[in-house]
Amino acid sequence: MTATLELGALEAGLNEAVSGITGGWHSVCPVEDLEIAWGEAALVAGRQIALYRTGATEVFAVAHEDPATGAHVMARGILGSRGERPTIASPLHKEVYDLETGECFSTPGLAIATFRTRISDGIVEIEL
């Protein structure tokens, strides 16, 4: 019985510590694990994030949740551009979002959360 209580307390403390990790930079994966022009989903500090590698050292991160539907599908979106601005189109209804600002080009009032990224010693990091 004591071991169960101690384990329960340990789990509660761990859950509290994990939920408190929001601000700052978080390591996600080696940049080489991401394919160029393809999205991947990652769980970072309890948040579902969609990552897109668009070049050798360029990675974008947005919320994995589609703002129009609430479905977690944005990693399967379609990469593109509007002029010089990199974009992602939702795989469901094809709303087009700016990967840098989160602005929705196709539906006024919609926006997607964006997150700063960097590559440090070959590891993709995201700021939450």
GROMACS .gro file of C-alpha atoms in nm:
model
  128
    1MET     CA    1   0.000   0.000   0.000
    2THR     CA    2   0.283   0.241   0.082
    3ALA     CA    3   0.447   0.180  -0.256
    4THR     CA    4   0.120   0.266  -0.430
    5LEU     CA    5   0.087   0.592  -0.238
    6GLU     CA    6   0.447   0.684  -0.311
    7LEU     CA    7   0.403   0.603  -0.681
    8GLY     CA    8   0.081   0.807  -0.691
    9ALA     CA    9   0.257   1.103  -0.530
   10LEU     CA   10   0.548   1.067  -0.773
   11GLU     CA   11   0.308   1.061  -1.071
   12ALA     CA   12   0.123   1.367  -0.940
   13GLY     CA   13   0.452   1.554  -0.897
   14LEU     CA   14   0.567   1.454  -1.244
   15ASN     CA   15   0.237   1.564  -1.400
   16GLU     CA   16   0.263   1.898  -1.220
   17ALA     CA   17   0.623   1.945  -1.336
   18VAL     CA   18   0.537   1.857  -1.697
   19SER     CA   19   0.236   2.088  -1.706
   20GLY     CA   20   0.455   2.370  -1.574
   21ILE     CA   21   0.698   2.338  -1.867
   22THR     CA   22   0.559   2.586  -2.113
   23GLY     CA   23   0.792   2.880  -2.154
   24GLY     CA   24   1.133   2.856  -2.314
   25TRP     CA   25   1.300   2.637  -2.573
   26HIS     CA   26   1.229   2.264  -2.602
   27SER     CA   27   1.433   2.005  -2.792
   28VAL     CA   28   1.217   1.811  -3.037
   29CYS     CA   29   1.424   1.590  -3.269
   30PRO     CA   30   1.733   1.582  -3.491
   31VAL     CA   31   1.674   1.800  -3.798
   32GLU     CA   32   1.775   1.502  -4.014
   33ASP     CA   33   1.470   1.312  -3.885
   34LEU     CA   34   1.245   1.560  -4.070
   35GLU     CA   35   1.198   1.515  -4.444
   36ILE     CA   36   1.213   1.828  -4.657
   37ALA     CA   37   0.867   1.940  -4.780
   38TRP     CA   38   0.685   1.704  -4.544
   39GLY     CA   39   0.504   1.762  -4.213
   40GLU     CA   40   0.545   1.570  -3.890
   41ALA     CA   41   0.351   1.588  -3.565
   42ALA     CA   42   0.526   1.613  -3.229
   43LEU     CA   43   0.411   1.632  -2.870
   44VAL     CA   44   0.605   1.917  -2.705
   45ALA     CA   45   0.540   1.998  -2.340
   46GLY     CA   46   0.191   1.851  -2.371
   47ARG     CA   47   0.103   2.042  -2.691
   48GLN     CA   48   0.051   1.887  -3.034
   49ILE     CA   49   0.276   2.069  -3.280
   50ALA     CA   50   0.311   2.031  -3.659
   51LEU     CA   51   0.667   2.070  -3.790
   52TYR     CA   52   0.766   2.139  -4.151
   53ARG     CA   53   1.119   2.128  -4.283
   54THR     CA   54   1.130   2.350  -4.592
   55GLY     CA   55   1.506   2.359  -4.646
   56ALA     CA   56   1.833   2.221  -4.515
   57THR     CA   57   1.820   2.444  -4.207
   58GLU     CA   58   1.468   2.591  -4.215
   59VAL     CA   59   1.193   2.444  -3.996
   60PHE     CA   60   0.851   2.594  -3.920
   61ALA     CA   61   0.618   2.499  -3.634
   62VAL     CA   62   0.244   2.558  -3.595
   63ALA     CA   63  -0.034   2.414  -3.382
   64HIS     CA   64  -0.133   2.068  -3.507
   65GLU     CA   65  -0.501   2.154  -3.450
   66ASP     CA   66  -0.689   2.283  -3.755
   67PRO     CA   67  -0.843   2.617  -3.646
   68ALA     CA   68  -1.152   2.564  -3.864
   69THR     CA   69  -1.244   2.214  -3.748
   70GLY     CA   70  -1.054   2.137  -3.427
   71ALA     CA   71  -0.912   1.818  -3.581
   72HIS     CA   72  -0.543   1.749  -3.519
   73VAL     CA   73  -0.437   1.715  -3.884
   74MET     CA   74  -0.214   2.009  -3.977
   75ALA     CA   75   0.102   1.797  -4.010
   76ARG     CA   76  -0.068   1.640  -4.314
   77GLY     CA   77  -0.132   1.979  -4.473
   78ILE     CA   78  -0.006   2.092  -4.813
   79LEU     CA   79   0.305   2.312  -4.816
   80GLY     CA   80   0.316   2.600  -5.061
   81SER     CA   81   0.372   2.973  -5.082
   82ARG     CA   82   0.203   3.304  -5.152
   83GLY     CA   83   0.476   3.503  -5.319
   84GLU     CA   84   0.770   3.488  -5.078
   85ARG     CA   85   0.553   3.377  -4.784
   86PRO     CA   86   0.564   3.004  -4.697
   87THR     CA   87   0.220   2.853  -4.638
   88ILE     CA   88   0.040   2.544  -4.516
   89ALA     CA   89  -0.306   2.445  -4.641
   90SER     CA   90  -0.530   2.245  -4.413
   91PRO     CA   91  -0.582   1.892  -4.546
   92LEU     CA   92  -0.954   1.913  -4.462
   93HIS     CA   93  -1.101   2.233  -4.606
   94LYS     CA   94  -0.786   2.375  -4.767
   95GLU     CA   95  -0.770   2.700  -4.566
   96VAL     CA   96  -0.425   2.848  -4.635
   97TYR     CA   97  -0.213   2.980  -4.347
   98ASP     CA   98   0.110   3.181  -4.342
   99LEU     CA   99   0.373   2.963  -4.169
  100GLU     CA  100   0.548   3.267  -4.022
  101THR     CA  101   0.253   3.470  -3.889
  102GLY     CA  102  -0.037   3.222  -3.871
  103GLU     CA  103  -0.260   3.452  -4.078
  104CYS     CA  104  -0.527   3.272  -4.280
  105PHE     CA  105  -0.534   3.389  -4.641
  106SER     CA  106  -0.856   3.213  -4.740
  107THR     CA  107  -1.091   3.267  -4.444
  108PRO     CA  108  -1.090   3.601  -4.261
  109GLY     CA  109  -1.093   3.564  -3.884
  110LEU     CA  110  -0.908   3.233  -3.874
  111ALA     CA  111  -0.546   3.205  -3.760
  112ILE     CA  112  -0.315   2.926  -3.652
  113ALA     CA  113  -0.068   2.947  -3.365
  114THR     CA  114   0.293   2.966  -3.481
  115PHE     CA  115   0.606   2.896  -3.280
  116ARG     CA  116   0.965   3.007  -3.321
  117THR     CA  117   1.213   2.734  -3.412
  118ARG     CA  118   1.588   2.704  -3.425
  119ILE     CA  119   1.843   2.433  -3.490
  120SER     CA  120   2.108   2.389  -3.224
  121ASP     CA  121   2.380   2.126  -3.272
  122GLY     CA  122   2.159   1.951  -3.527
  123ILE     CA  123   1.856   1.939  -3.296
  124VAL     CA  124   1.529   2.118  -3.378
  125GLU     CA  125   1.415   2.330  -3.086
  126ILE     CA  126   1.081   2.507  -3.048
  127GLU     CA  127   0.991   2.798  -2.825
  128LEU     CA  128   0.658   2.770  -2.643
   0.00000   0.00000   0.00000
